[in-house]
mmCIF file of C-alpha atoms and ligand atoms in Angstrom:
data_model
loop_
_atom_site.group_PDB
_atom_site.id
_atom_site.type_symbol
_atom_site.label_atom_id
_atom_site.label_comp_id
_atom_site.label_asym_id
_atom_site.label_seq_id
_atom_site.Cartn_x
_atom_site.Cartn_y
_atom_site.Cartn_z
ATOM 1 C CA MET A 681 23.261 1.294 -19.117
ATOM 2 C CA PHE A 682 22.889 -1.578 -16.629
ATOM 3 C CA LYS A 683 25.020 -4.065 -18.579
ATOM 4 C CA ASN A 684 27.837 -4.622 -16.111
ATOM 5 C CA TYR A 685 25.954 -3.579 -13.014
ATOM 6 C CA HIS A 686 25.611 -6.102 -10.206
ATOM 7 C CA PHE A 687 22.100 -5.489 -8.851
ATOM 8 C CA THR A 688 22.170 -5.417 -5.055
ATOM 9 C CA SER A 689 18.393 -5.614 -4.577
ATOM 10 C CA PRO A 690 18.027 -9.458 -4.493
ATOM 11 C CA GLU A 691 20.765 -9.890 -1.887
ATOM 12 C CA ARG A 692 19.381 -6.976 0.158
ATOM 13 C CA PHE A 693 15.888 -8.374 -0.117
ATOM 14 C CA MET A 694 16.962 -11.794 1.225
ATOM 15 C CA ARG A 695 18.459 -10.066 4.270
ATOM 16 C CA TYR A 696 15.645 -7.605 4.947
ATOM 17 C CA VAL A 697 12.852 -10.204 4.889
ATOM 18 C CA GLN A 698 14.528 -12.106 7.736
ATOM 19 C CA ILE A 699 13.937 -9.156 10.059
ATOM 20 C CA ASP A 700 10.488 -9.433 11.682
ATOM 21 C CA THR A 701 8.663 -6.121 11.167
ATOM 22 C CA GLN A 702 5.009 -7.146 11.475
ATOM 23 C CA SER A 703 2.742 -4.239 12.445
ATOM 24 C CA ASP A 704 -0.184 -4.547 14.862
ATOM 25 C CA PRO A 705 -3.627 -2.998 14.268
ATOM 26 C CA GLN A 706 -4.536 -3.369 17.982
ATOM 27 C CA SER A 707 -1.638 -1.212 19.166
ATOM 28 C CA ASP A 708 -1.991 2.535 19.776
ATOM 29 C CA THR A 709 1.724 3.300 19.767
ATOM 30 C CA HIS A 710 3.805 4.794 16.929
ATOM 31 C CA PRO A 711 5.218 2.631 15.518
ATOM 32 C CA SER A 712 2.600 0.008 16.357
ATOM 33 C CA THR A 713 5.402 -2.503 17.038
ATOM 34 C CA GLU A 714 8.867 -1.529 18.258
ATOM 35 C CA LYS A 715 10.540 -4.237 16.160
ATOM 36 C CA GLN A 716 9.875 -2.319 12.942
ATOM 37 C CA LYS A 717 12.717 -0.034 14.019
ATOM 38 C CA ASP A 718 15.164 -2.957 13.716
ATOM 39 C CA LEU A 719 14.894 -2.650 9.951
ATOM 40 C CA SER A 720 14.706 1.156 10.002
ATOM 41 C CA PHE A 721 18.011 1.372 11.908
ATOM 42 C CA LEU A 722 19.675 -1.159 9.629
ATOM 43 C CA LEU A 723 18.578 0.772 6.528
ATOM 44 C CA ALA A 724 19.780 4.064 7.966
ATOM 45 C CA ASN A 725 23.168 2.457 8.676
ATOM 46 C CA GLU A 726 23.465 1.009 5.210
ATOM 47 C CA LEU A 727 22.517 4.324 3.606
ATOM 48 C CA GLN A 728 25.158 6.073 5.685
ATOM 49 C CA GLN A 729 27.808 3.538 4.708
ATOM 50 C CA MET A 730 26.822 3.946 1.086
ATOM 51 C CA GLY A 731 27.542 7.661 1.364
ATOM 52 C CA VAL A 732 23.965 8.925 1.107
ATOM 53 C CA ALA A 733 23.561 12.336 2.750
ATOM 54 C CA ASP A 734 21.368 13.521 5.557
ATOM 55 C CA VAL A 735 20.300 10.101 6.855
ATOM 56 C CA HIS A 736 18.172 10.012 9.975
ATOM 57 C CA THR A 737 15.560 7.931 11.745
ATOM 58 C CA ASP A 738 13.126 9.162 14.365
ATOM 59 C CA GLU A 739 11.320 7.698 17.380
ATOM 60 C CA PHE A 740 8.387 6.722 15.148
ATOM 61 C CA GLY A 741 10.474 4.470 12.925
ATOM 62 C CA TYR A 742 10.636 6.651 9.789
ATOM 63 C CA VAL A 743 13.853 6.824 7.770
ATOM 64 C CA TYR A 744 14.656 9.997 5.813
ATOM 65 C CA ALA A 745 17.650 10.376 3.486
ATOM 66 C CA THR A 746 18.775 12.503 0.560
ATOM 67 C CA ILE A 747 20.721 11.792 -2.608
ATOM 68 C CA PRO A 748 21.910 15.304 -3.473
ATOM 69 C CA SER A 749 21.349 16.771 -6.912
ATOM 70 C CA ASN A 750 24.309 16.540 -9.286
ATOM 71 C CA THR A 751 22.940 18.776 -12.049
ATOM 72 C CA GLY A 752 23.006 22.515 -12.715
ATOM 73 C CA LYS A 753 19.320 22.407 -13.577
ATOM 74 C CA GLN A 754 16.552 23.141 -11.129
ATOM 75 C CA VAL A 755 14.735 19.825 -10.891
ATOM 76 C CA PRO A 756 11.669 19.209 -8.701
ATOM 77 C CA VAL A 757 12.532 17.162 -5.618
ATOM 78 C CA LEU A 758 11.390 13.546 -5.978
ATOM 79 C CA CYS A 759 10.710 11.137 -3.147
ATOM 80 C CA PHE A 760 10.748 7.345 -3.410
ATOM 81 C CA CYS A 761 8.852 5.674 -0.590
ATOM 82 C CA SER A 762 8.195 2.164 0.668
ATOM 83 C CA HIS A 763 7.068 0.672 3.966
ATOM 84 C CA VAL A 764 9.148 -1.419 6.364
ATOM 85 C CA ASP A 765 6.258 -3.251 8.064
ATOM 86 C CA THR A 766 4.618 -6.497 6.949
ATOM 87 C CA ALA A 767 0.939 -7.426 7.110
ATOM 88 C CA PRO A 768 -0.641 -8.667 10.358
ATOM 89 C CA ASP A 769 -2.620 -11.300 8.340
ATOM 90 C CA CYS A 770 0.180 -13.852 8.314
ATOM 91 C CA SER A 771 3.229 -14.574 10.518
ATOM 92 C CA GLY A 772 6.386 -12.622 9.746
ATOM 93 C CA THR A 773 8.554 -14.282 12.410
ATOM 94 C CA HIS A 774 11.608 -16.314 11.299
ATOM 95 C CA VAL A 775 11.029 -15.779 7.591
ATOM 96 C CA LYS A 776 13.388 -18.101 5.711
ATOM 97 C CA PRO A 777 13.604 -16.894 2.119
ATOM 98 C CA ILE A 778 14.382 -19.537 -0.494
ATOM 99 C CA LEU A 779 16.023 -18.648 -3.786
ATOM 100 C CA HIS A 780 14.753 -20.934 -6.559
ATOM 101 C CA LYS A 781 17.348 -20.714 -9.295
ATOM 102 C CA ASN A 782 16.204 -21.059 -12.870
ATOM 103 C CA TYR A 783 12.507 -21.734 -12.144
ATOM 104 C CA ASN A 784 11.316 -24.517 -14.455
ATOM 105 C CA GLY A 785 7.548 -24.020 -14.370
ATOM 106 C CA GLY A 786 6.877 -26.964 -12.072
ATOM 107 C CA ASP A 787 5.067 -26.977 -8.712
ATOM 108 C CA ILE A 788 7.088 -25.666 -5.784
ATOM 109 C CA VAL A 789 6.287 -27.445 -2.511
ATOM 110 C CA LEU A 790 7.340 -25.235 0.372
ATOM 111 C CA PRO A 791 9.471 -27.281 2.809
ATOM 112 C CA ALA A 792 8.018 -26.206 6.176
ATOM 113 C CA ASP A 793 4.425 -27.053 5.178
ATOM 114 C CA SER A 794 3.862 -29.425 2.271
ATOM 115 C CA SER A 795 0.256 -28.199 1.890
ATOM 116 C CA GLN A 796 1.679 -24.901 0.645
ATOM 117 C CA VAL A 797 2.320 -25.465 -3.064
ATOM 118 C CA LEU A 798 3.058 -22.694 -5.536
ATOM 119 C CA LYS A 799 1.510 -23.685 -8.870
ATOM 120 C CA LEU A 800 1.754 -22.105 -12.280
ATOM 121 C CA HIS A 801 -1.954 -22.770 -12.765
ATOM 122 C CA ASP A 802 -2.919 -20.612 -9.756
ATOM 123 C CA HIS A 803 -0.272 -17.939 -10.369
ATOM 124 C CA PRO A 804 -0.158 -17.309 -14.123
ATOM 125 C CA ASN A 805 2.405 -14.513 -13.679
ATOM 126 C CA LEU A 806 4.924 -17.246 -12.834
ATOM 127 C CA ARG A 807 5.062 -18.028 -16.541
ATOM 128 C CA GLN A 808 7.124 -14.887 -17.178
ATOM 129 C CA HIS A 809 9.739 -16.170 -14.742
ATOM 130 C CA ILE A 810 10.410 -19.584 -16.274
ATOM 131 C CA GLY A 811 14.166 -19.759 -16.759
ATOM 132 C CA TYR A 812 14.739 -16.988 -14.198
ATOM 133 C CA ASP A 813 15.184 -16.905 -10.417
ATOM 134 C CA ILE A 814 12.308 -16.459 -7.988
ATOM 135 C CA ILE A 815 12.155 -16.181 -4.203
ATOM 136 C CA THR A 816 9.542 -17.706 -1.875
ATOM 137 C CA ALA A 817 9.255 -18.143 1.894
ATOM 138 C CA SER A 818 9.502 -21.630 3.423
ATOM 139 C CA GLY A 819 5.787 -22.343 3.983
ATOM 140 C CA ASP A 820 5.033 -21.204 7.532
ATOM 141 C CA THR A 821 5.312 -17.410 7.122
ATOM 142 C CA LEU A 822 4.670 -14.748 4.542
ATOM 143 C CA LEU A 823 7.692 -13.648 2.523
ATOM 144 C CA GLY A 824 7.369 -9.926 3.154
ATOM 145 C CA ALA A 825 7.993 -8.864 -0.445
ATOM 146 C CA ASP A 826 5.224 -6.439 0.487
ATOM 147 C CA ASP A 827 7.029 -4.199 0.951
ATOM 148 C CA LYS A 828 10.644 -5.217 1.485
ATOM 149 C CA ALA A 829 10.884 -5.571 -2.279
ATOM 150 C CA GLY A 830 10.155 -1.833 -2.472
ATOM 151 C CA VAL A 831 12.744 -1.171 0.236
ATOM 152 C CA ALA A 832 15.420 -3.248 -1.525
ATOM 153 C CA ILE A 833 14.663 -1.593 -4.890
ATOM 154 C CA ILE A 834 15.031 1.917 -3.470
ATOM 155 C CA MET A 835 18.261 0.929 -1.690
ATOM 156 C CA ASP A 836 19.625 -0.484 -4.946
ATOM 157 C CA MET A 837 18.624 2.673 -6.832
ATOM 158 C CA ALA A 838 20.551 4.720 -4.231
ATOM 159 C CA HIS A 839 23.534 2.400 -4.639
ATOM 160 C CA TYR A 840 23.356 2.765 -8.422
ATOM 161 C CA PHE A 841 23.372 6.560 -8.364
ATOM 162 C CA ILE A 842 26.136 6.723 -5.744
ATOM 163 C CA THR A 843 28.331 4.441 -7.878
ATOM 164 C CA HIS A 844 27.417 6.217 -11.149
ATOM 165 C CA PRO A 845 27.932 9.937 -10.414
ATOM 166 C CA GLU A 846 28.079 10.664 -14.168
ATOM 167 C CA LEU A 847 24.287 10.132 -14.414
ATOM 168 C CA LYS A 848 22.432 13.409 -13.911
ATOM 169 C CA HIS A 849 19.520 13.740 -11.536
ATOM 170 C CA GLY A 850 17.917 16.277 -9.200
ATOM 171 C CA THR A 851 17.553 15.925 -5.429
ATOM 172 C CA ILE A 852 16.135 12.503 -4.550
ATOM 173 C CA LYS A 853 14.564 11.907 -1.156
ATOM 174 C CA ILE A 854 14.313 8.413 0.277
ATOM 175 C CA LEU A 855 11.504 7.692 2.710
ATOM 176 C CA PHE A 856 10.803 4.454 4.585
ATOM 177 C CA THR A 857 7.604 4.400 6.637
ATOM 178 C CA PRO A 858 6.277 2.136 9.414
ATOM 179 C CA ASP A 859 2.691 0.868 9.823
ATOM 180 C CA GLU A 860 1.416 1.111 6.244
ATOM 181 C CA GLU A 861 -0.395 -2.211 6.625
ATOM 182 C CA VAL A 862 -2.419 -0.890 9.561
ATOM 183 C CA GLY A 863 -3.319 2.324 7.728
ATOM 184 C CA ARG A 864 -1.024 4.615 9.700
ATOM 185 C CA GLY A 865 1.963 4.941 7.400
ATOM 186 C CA THR A 866 1.723 8.711 7.228
ATOM 187 C CA ALA A 867 0.420 9.344 10.767
ATOM 188 C CA LYS A 868 3.696 10.748 12.124
ATOM 189 C CA LEU A 869 5.292 11.739 8.838
ATOM 190 C CA ASN A 870 7.070 15.079 8.916
ATOM 191 C CA ILE A 871 6.242 16.426 5.496
ATOM 192 C CA GLU A 872 8.250 19.640 6.008
ATOM 193 C CA LYS A 873 11.322 17.629 6.897
ATOM 194 C CA LEU A 874 10.803 15.511 3.804
ATOM 195 C CA ALA A 875 10.611 18.635 1.624
ATOM 196 C CA ALA A 876 9.769 16.870 -1.639
ATOM 197 C CA ASN A 877 7.577 18.007 -4.549
ATOM 198 C CA TYR A 878 6.460 14.645 -5.918
ATOM 199 C CA CYS A 879 6.500 11.114 -4.607
ATOM 200 C CA TYR A 880 6.342 7.550 -5.913
ATOM 201 C CA THR A 881 5.536 4.608 -3.666
ATOM 202 C CA LEU A 882 7.195 1.292 -4.544
ATOM 203 C CA ASP A 883 4.425 -0.999 -3.376
ATOM 204 C CA GLY A 884 2.892 -2.471 -6.546
ATOM 205 C CA GLY A 885 2.802 -5.907 -8.172
ATOM 206 C CA GLU A 886 3.583 -7.194 -11.629
ATOM 207 C CA ALA A 887 6.232 -5.835 -13.981
ATOM 208 C CA GLY A 888 5.225 -2.561 -15.605
ATOM 209 C CA SER A 889 2.178 -1.878 -13.446
ATOM 210 C CA LEU A 890 1.508 1.726 -12.542
ATOM 211 C CA GLU A 891 -1.356 2.576 -10.222
ATOM 212 C CA ASP A 892 -2.654 6.128 -10.331
ATOM 213 C CA GLU A 893 -6.070 5.593 -8.836
ATOM 214 C CA THR A 894 -7.371 4.299 -5.508
ATOM 215 C CA PHE A 895 -10.756 4.003 -3.896
ATOM 216 C CA SER A 896 -12.221 6.939 -2.038
ATOM 217 C CA ALA A 897 -13.063 5.640 1.397
ATOM 218 C CA ASP A 898 -15.225 6.505 4.389
ATOM 219 C CA ALA A 899 -16.023 4.515 7.523
ATOM 220 C CA VAL A 900 -19.571 4.576 8.885
ATOM 221 C CA SER A 901 -20.700 3.526 12.358
ATOM 222 C CA ILE A 902 -24.393 2.992 12.998
ATOM 223 C CA ILE A 903 -25.185 3.029 16.705
ATOM 224 C CA ILE A 904 -28.656 1.745 17.559
ATOM 225 C CA HIS A 905 -30.242 2.686 20.864
ATOM 226 C CA GLY A 906 -33.024 0.306 21.872
ATOM 227 C CA SER A 907 -35.417 0.628 24.770
ATOM 228 C CA ILE A 908 -34.798 -1.723 27.642
ATOM 229 C CA VAL A 909 -37.157 -2.973 30.388
ATOM 230 C CA HIS A 910 -37.320 -6.179 32.424
ATOM 231 C CA PRO A 911 -37.925 -8.937 29.839
ATOM 232 C CA GLY A 912 -40.635 -10.498 32.018
ATOM 233 C CA TYR A 913 -42.737 -7.358 31.732
ATOM 234 C CA ALA A 914 -41.625 -6.169 28.313
ATOM 235 C CA LYS A 915 -44.695 -6.649 26.140
ATOM 236 C CA ASN A 916 -45.107 -3.682 23.768
ATOM 237 C CA ARG A 917 -42.318 -1.841 25.601
ATOM 238 C CA LEU A 918 -38.953 -3.475 24.969
ATOM 239 C CA VAL A 919 -37.105 -2.660 21.754
ATOM 240 C CA ASN A 920 -34.059 -4.876 21.199
ATOM 241 C CA ALA A 921 -31.107 -3.102 19.553
ATOM 242 C CA ILE A 922 -29.466 -6.416 18.567
ATOM 243 C CA LYS A 923 -32.525 -7.387 16.519
ATOM 244 C CA ILE A 924 -32.586 -4.041 14.744
ATOM 245 C CA ALA A 925 -28.875 -4.412 13.956
ATOM 246 C CA GLY A 926 -29.645 -7.844 12.495
ATOM 247 C CA GLU A 927 -32.404 -6.390 10.332
ATOM 248 C CA ILE A 928 -30.129 -3.686 8.992
ATOM 249 C CA VAL A 929 -27.432 -6.191 8.026
ATOM 250 C CA ASP A 930 -30.037 -8.446 6.434
ATOM 251 C CA ALA A 931 -31.445 -5.553 4.400
ATOM 252 C CA LEU A 932 -28.096 -4.753 2.752
ATOM 253 C CA PRO A 933 -28.134 -5.301 -1.029
ATOM 254 C CA LYS A 934 -27.269 -8.939 -1.716
ATOM 255 C CA ASP A 935 -26.450 -9.008 -5.424
ATOM 256 C CA ARG A 936 -24.547 -5.731 -5.697
ATOM 257 C CA LEU A 937 -22.655 -3.156 -3.608
ATOM 258 C CA SER A 938 -20.750 -5.762 -1.591
ATOM 259 C CA PRO A 939 -17.079 -6.785 -1.858
ATOM 260 C CA GLU A 940 -18.165 -10.319 -2.732
ATOM 261 C CA THR A 941 -20.303 -9.200 -5.703
ATOM 262 C CA THR A 942 -18.200 -6.376 -7.174
ATOM 263 C CA GLU A 943 -14.945 -5.886 -9.099
ATOM 264 C CA GLY A 944 -13.254 -3.406 -11.407
ATOM 265 C CA ARG A 945 -14.604 0.075 -10.848
ATOM 266 C CA GLU A 946 -17.621 -0.831 -8.688
ATOM 267 C CA GLY A 947 -17.769 0.339 -5.081
ATOM 268 C CA PHE A 948 -19.414 -1.246 -2.058
ATOM 269 C CA ILE A 949 -20.893 -1.083 1.448
ATOM 270 C CA HIS A 950 -19.122 -3.596 3.666
ATOM 271 C CA PRO A 951 -20.092 -4.385 7.305
ATOM 272 C CA VAL A 952 -16.872 -5.263 9.150
ATOM 273 C CA ARG A 953 -17.784 -5.376 12.840
ATOM 274 C CA ILE A 954 -20.926 -5.742 14.920
ATOM 275 C CA GLU A 955 -21.133 -5.449 18.666
ATOM 276 C CA GLY A 956 -23.731 -4.776 21.298
ATOM 277 C CA SER A 957 -26.392 -5.675 23.807
ATOM 278 C CA ALA A 958 -30.195 -5.555 23.766
ATOM 279 C CA GLU A 959 -29.935 -1.947 24.878
ATOM 280 C CA GLN A 960 -27.372 -0.675 22.392
ATOM 281 C CA ALA A 961 -25.709 -2.150 19.334
ATOM 282 C CA SER A 962 -23.283 -0.801 16.784
ATOM 283 C CA ILE A 963 -22.285 -1.839 13.286
ATOM 284 C CA ASP A 964 -19.146 -0.582 11.526
ATOM 285 C CA PHE A 965 -19.064 -0.303 7.755
ATOM 286 C CA LEU A 966 -16.481 0.440 5.097
ATOM 287 C CA ILE A 967 -17.878 2.557 2.258
ATOM 288 C CA ARG A 968 -15.930 2.516 -1.009
ATOM 289 C CA SER A 969 -16.187 4.065 -4.460
ATOM 290 C CA PHE A 970 -13.833 5.498 -7.094
ATOM 291 C CA SER A 971 -15.726 8.805 -7.161
ATOM 292 C CA GLU A 972 -16.762 11.272 -4.503
ATOM 293 C CA ASP A 973 -20.356 11.195 -5.825
ATOM 294 C CA GLY A 974 -20.428 7.406 -5.691
ATOM 295 C CA LEU A 975 -19.153 7.490 -2.137
ATOM 296 C CA GLN A 976 -21.903 9.914 -1.106
ATOM 297 C CA GLU A 977 -24.558 7.817 -2.898
ATOM 298 C CA ASN A 978 -23.461 4.614 -1.166
ATOM 299 C CA THR A 979 -23.478 6.357 2.204
ATOM 300 C CA LYS A 980 -26.931 7.771 1.497
ATOM 301 C CA GLU A 981 -28.250 4.351 0.503
ATOM 302 C CA LEU A 982 -27.033 2.884 3.794
ATOM 303 C CA ARG A 983 -28.532 5.747 5.783
ATOM 304 C CA ASN A 984 -31.920 5.433 4.035
ATOM 305 C CA LEU A 985 -31.973 1.704 4.566
ATOM 306 C CA ALA A 986 -31.253 2.040 8.309
ATOM 307 C CA GLU A 987 -33.711 4.885 8.816
ATOM 308 C CA THR A 988 -36.473 2.995 6.999
ATOM 309 C CA ILE A 989 -36.044 0.058 9.358
ATOM 310 C CA LEU A 990 -36.046 2.364 12.378
ATOM 311 C CA GLN A 991 -39.458 3.739 11.360
ATOM 312 C CA SER A 992 -40.999 0.489 12.639
ATOM 313 C CA TYR A 993 -39.478 1.158 16.072
ATOM 314 C CA PRO A 994 -40.565 4.601 17.315
ATOM 315 C CA LYS A 995 -38.982 3.975 20.741
ATOM 316 C CA ALA A 996 -35.540 3.354 19.242
ATOM 317 C CA PHE A 997 -33.162 5.793 17.595
ATOM 318 C CA LEU A 998 -29.883 5.641 15.795
ATOM 319 C CA GLU A 999 -26.710 7.632 15.352
ATOM 320 C CA PHE A 1000 -25.068 7.609 11.947
ATOM 321 C CA VAL A 1001 -21.401 8.599 12.163
ATOM 322 C CA VAL A 1002 -19.320 9.103 8.993
ATOM 323 C CA LYS A 1003 -15.511 9.253 9.209
ATOM 324 C CA GLU A 1004 -13.362 10.148 6.234
ATOM 325 C CA GLN A 1005 -10.623 7.579 5.585
ATOM 326 C CA TYR A 1006 -8.864 8.532 2.312
ATOM 327 C CA ARG A 1007 -9.619 9.883 -1.148
ATOM 328 C CA ASN A 1008 -8.872 8.745 -4.698
ATOM 329 C CA MET A 1009 -5.375 9.999 -5.556
ATOM 330 C CA LYS A 1010 -6.429 10.530 -9.171
ATOM 331 C CA GLU A 1011 -8.077 13.804 -8.240
ATOM 332 C CA MET A 1012 -4.636 15.153 -7.253
ATOM 333 C CA LEU A 1013 -2.622 13.402 -9.971
ATOM 334 C CA GLU A 1014 -4.782 14.865 -12.732
ATOM 335 C CA LYS A 1015 -3.544 18.291 -11.687
ATOM 336 C CA HIS A 1016 0.054 17.130 -12.253
ATOM 337 C CA PRO A 1017 -0.213 14.823 -15.279
ATOM 338 C CA HIS A 1018 3.554 14.672 -15.891
ATOM 339 C CA VAL A 1019 4.052 12.696 -12.651
ATOM 340 C CA VAL A 1020 2.322 9.688 -14.212
ATOM 341 C CA ARG A 1021 3.525 10.457 -17.760
ATOM 342 C CA TYR A 1022 7.214 10.405 -16.763
ATOM 343 C CA ALA A 1023 6.670 7.136 -14.892
ATOM 344 C CA GLU A 1024 5.126 5.592 -18.004
ATOM 345 C CA GLU A 1025 8.102 6.717 -20.018
ATOM 346 C CA ALA A 1026 10.537 5.301 -17.450
ATOM 347 C CA ILE A 1027 8.785 1.924 -17.507
ATOM 348 C CA ARG A 1028 9.054 1.863 -21.308
ATOM 349 C CA ARG A 1029 12.747 2.804 -21.170
ATOM 350 C CA ALA A 1030 13.244 -0.186 -18.882
ATOM 351 C CA GLY A 1031 11.874 -2.294 -21.738
ATOM 352 C CA LEU A 1032 8.475 -3.056 -20.224
ATOM 353 C CA THR A 1033 4.861 -2.479 -21.226
ATOM 354 C CA VAL A 1034 2.934 -0.049 -19.014
ATOM 355 C CA LYS A 1035 -0.082 -1.543 -17.240
ATOM 356 C CA LYS A 1036 -2.211 1.260 -15.794
ATOM 357 C CA GLU A 1037 -4.301 -0.005 -12.910
ATOM 358 C CA SER A 1038 -6.768 1.135 -10.264
ATOM 359 C CA ILE A 1039 -6.294 -0.049 -6.713
ATOM 360 C CA ARG A 1040 -9.418 -1.405 -5.028
ATOM 361 C CA GLY A 1041 -8.052 -0.121 -1.748
ATOM 362 C CA GLY A 1042 -5.870 2.698 -0.491
ATOM 363 C CA THR A 1043 -2.139 3.251 -0.266
ATOM 364 C CA ASP A 1044 0.052 5.646 1.632
ATOM 365 C CA GLY A 1045 0.141 7.386 -1.731
ATOM 366 C CA SER A 1046 -3.555 8.296 -1.462
ATOM 367 C CA ARG A 1047 -2.859 10.151 1.759
ATOM 368 C CA LEU A 1048 0.427 11.635 0.534
ATOM 369 C CA SER A 1049 -1.329 12.905 -2.598
ATOM 370 C CA PHE A 1050 -3.767 14.840 -0.430
ATOM 371 C CA MET A 1051 -0.955 16.061 1.837
ATOM 372 C CA GLY A 1052 0.416 17.935 -1.191
ATOM 373 C CA LEU A 1053 2.696 15.201 -2.549
ATOM 374 C CA PRO A 1054 1.106 13.718 -5.698
ATOM 375 C CA CYS A 1055 2.065 10.054 -5.428
ATOM 376 C CA PRO A 1056 1.295 7.164 -7.808
ATOM 377 C CA ASN A 1057 2.367 3.587 -7.059
ATOM 378 C CA LEU A 1058 5.025 1.658 -9.012
ATOM 379 C CA PHE A 1059 5.566 -2.086 -9.451
ATOM 380 C CA THR A 1060 8.058 -4.112 -7.414
ATOM 381 C CA GLY A 1061 7.239 -7.660 -8.548
ATOM 382 C CA MET A 1062 5.573 -8.798 -5.299
ATOM 383 C CA GLN A 1063 2.915 -11.483 -5.849
ATOM 384 C CA ALA A 1064 0.390 -13.392 -3.682
ATOM 385 C CA ILE A 1065 1.003 -10.886 -0.903
ATOM 386 C CA HIS A 1066 -0.103 -11.361 2.714
ATOM 387 C CA SER A 1067 0.067 -15.138 2.273
ATOM 388 C CA LYS A 1068 2.438 -18.061 2.797
ATOM 389 C CA LEU A 1069 2.665 -18.450 -0.978
ATOM 390 C CA GLU A 1070 3.979 -14.937 -1.463
ATOM 391 C CA TRP A 1071 6.744 -14.878 -4.089
ATOM 392 C CA ILE A 1072 8.746 -12.496 -6.225
ATOM 393 C CA GLY A 1073 10.752 -12.721 -9.435
ATOM 394 C CA ILE A 1074 14.255 -11.247 -9.257
ATOM 395 C CA LYS A 1075 14.066 -10.069 -12.855
ATOM 396 C CA THR A 1076 11.115 -7.797 -12.018
ATOM 397 C CA MET A 1077 12.827 -6.366 -8.960
ATOM 398 C CA GLN A 1078 15.795 -5.419 -11.155
ATOM 399 C CA LYS A 1079 13.507 -3.848 -13.758
ATOM 400 C CA ALA A 1080 12.005 -1.730 -10.974
ATOM 401 C CA VAL A 1081 15.477 -0.441 -10.056
ATOM 402 C CA GLU A 1082 16.074 0.423 -13.724
ATOM 403 C CA THR A 1083 12.706 2.187 -13.838
ATOM 404 C CA LEU A 1084 13.607 4.381 -10.845
ATOM 405 C CA VAL A 1085 16.961 5.326 -12.365
ATOM 406 C CA HIS A 1086 15.320 6.199 -15.709
ATOM 407 C CA LEU A 1087 12.545 8.093 -13.942
ATOM 408 C CA SER A 1088 14.984 10.272 -11.973
ATOM 409 C CA MET A 1089 16.910 11.013 -15.167
ATOM 410 C CA ILE A 1090 13.740 11.849 -17.131
ATOM 411 C CA TRP A 1091 12.810 14.479 -14.531
ATOM 412 C CA GLU A 1092 16.291 15.969 -14.938
ATOM 413 C CA GLU A 1093 16.125 15.890 -18.760
ATOM 414 C CA ARG A 1094 12.753 17.650 -18.804
ATOM 415 C CA SER A 1095 13.812 20.418 -16.458
ATOM 416 C CA GLU A 1096 14.877 23.352 -18.570
ATOM 417 C CA ARG A 1097 15.495 26.114 -16.118
ATOM 418 C CA HIS A 1098 19.172 26.495 -15.208
ATOM 419 C CA LEU A 1099 20.353 27.805 -11.871
ATOM 420 C CA SER A 1100 22.112 31.131 -12.269
HETATM 421 ZN ZN1 LIG B 179 2.422 -2.803 0.812
#
């Protein structure tokens, strides 16, 4: 099916990564950085030129577009989604992508910083790309494959369908979001405007990987109120909130329930910020688990631990504030098992082995799933993300395009009901 097709995703990818779209967690605006719109506008233009219908961007930096159905069947509306922003962890300014033709398995020293060396030993997935082309940055920035690979793949899929009208599919919505990396990718999303039934994010890693499960996540703030008097006359009267905060942190489990001691399906309690004075101190925590029960248990353990410590300080008190962050998408996907099943089939049709994975984090898909759009995450090929050694194999990007084309066609094949 793809024999004589010239994949446009690698060339698109090389262009898109050169546009700085870093998001900013400190900003309160939507989008968090205005420059993300530079890519959004470019994508909207390219979609329009391609002949995709109904293309528009909004003031928040979202791009919406539609590839109209070309079948007589009534097929659920699919959405393919990726994010235009890159991670704040690493510079995204003046990204200079380098195409390494016919990778030979040797070390790649990145030219702008010779301490940045991509080695097969540290990145075993490179082995699958020996003899094929890979792309890296130049050593002083990230590459931005997360998630411009996803963007380029979706654009190529659109290009493929537009140039192959004989292939049957239902209505396909294209969605590009800002600010995923700062957790606000769906904050200003107009879900009515999108009008899709099911969604797939293109924001995953190695070839064939399919993520249908994320953490469930809450944030907890513990605010400790001490009792303050002049320190010269404080005997038996002063209670120092900073010291209580220190005790709470010290009492956290040390050999379990922390990010640094857990993996796989284990959750954790993770202090991320501490701030305060002798009078009042606060600690922020991330609470994570794959199940709702686990999440509640971890929260309860933290609360018990803090309250036990407070018992030694009758003059002090604490506030324990829980904020919901996101929930495991699996809960929603299990109600629509064909969403994942069709994706598995599409990956196999593209000639790959399915690797089902759980994300020890959240995605826009977790939120979308709970907004009524069940949304697993598909591979793009991105590797070593959020770092200067970020790289991607072109072969995998092309397989992702094939997977999306197969997936759209599978949904059409399985839809029986004809429009009258
Ligand atoms: Zn991403």
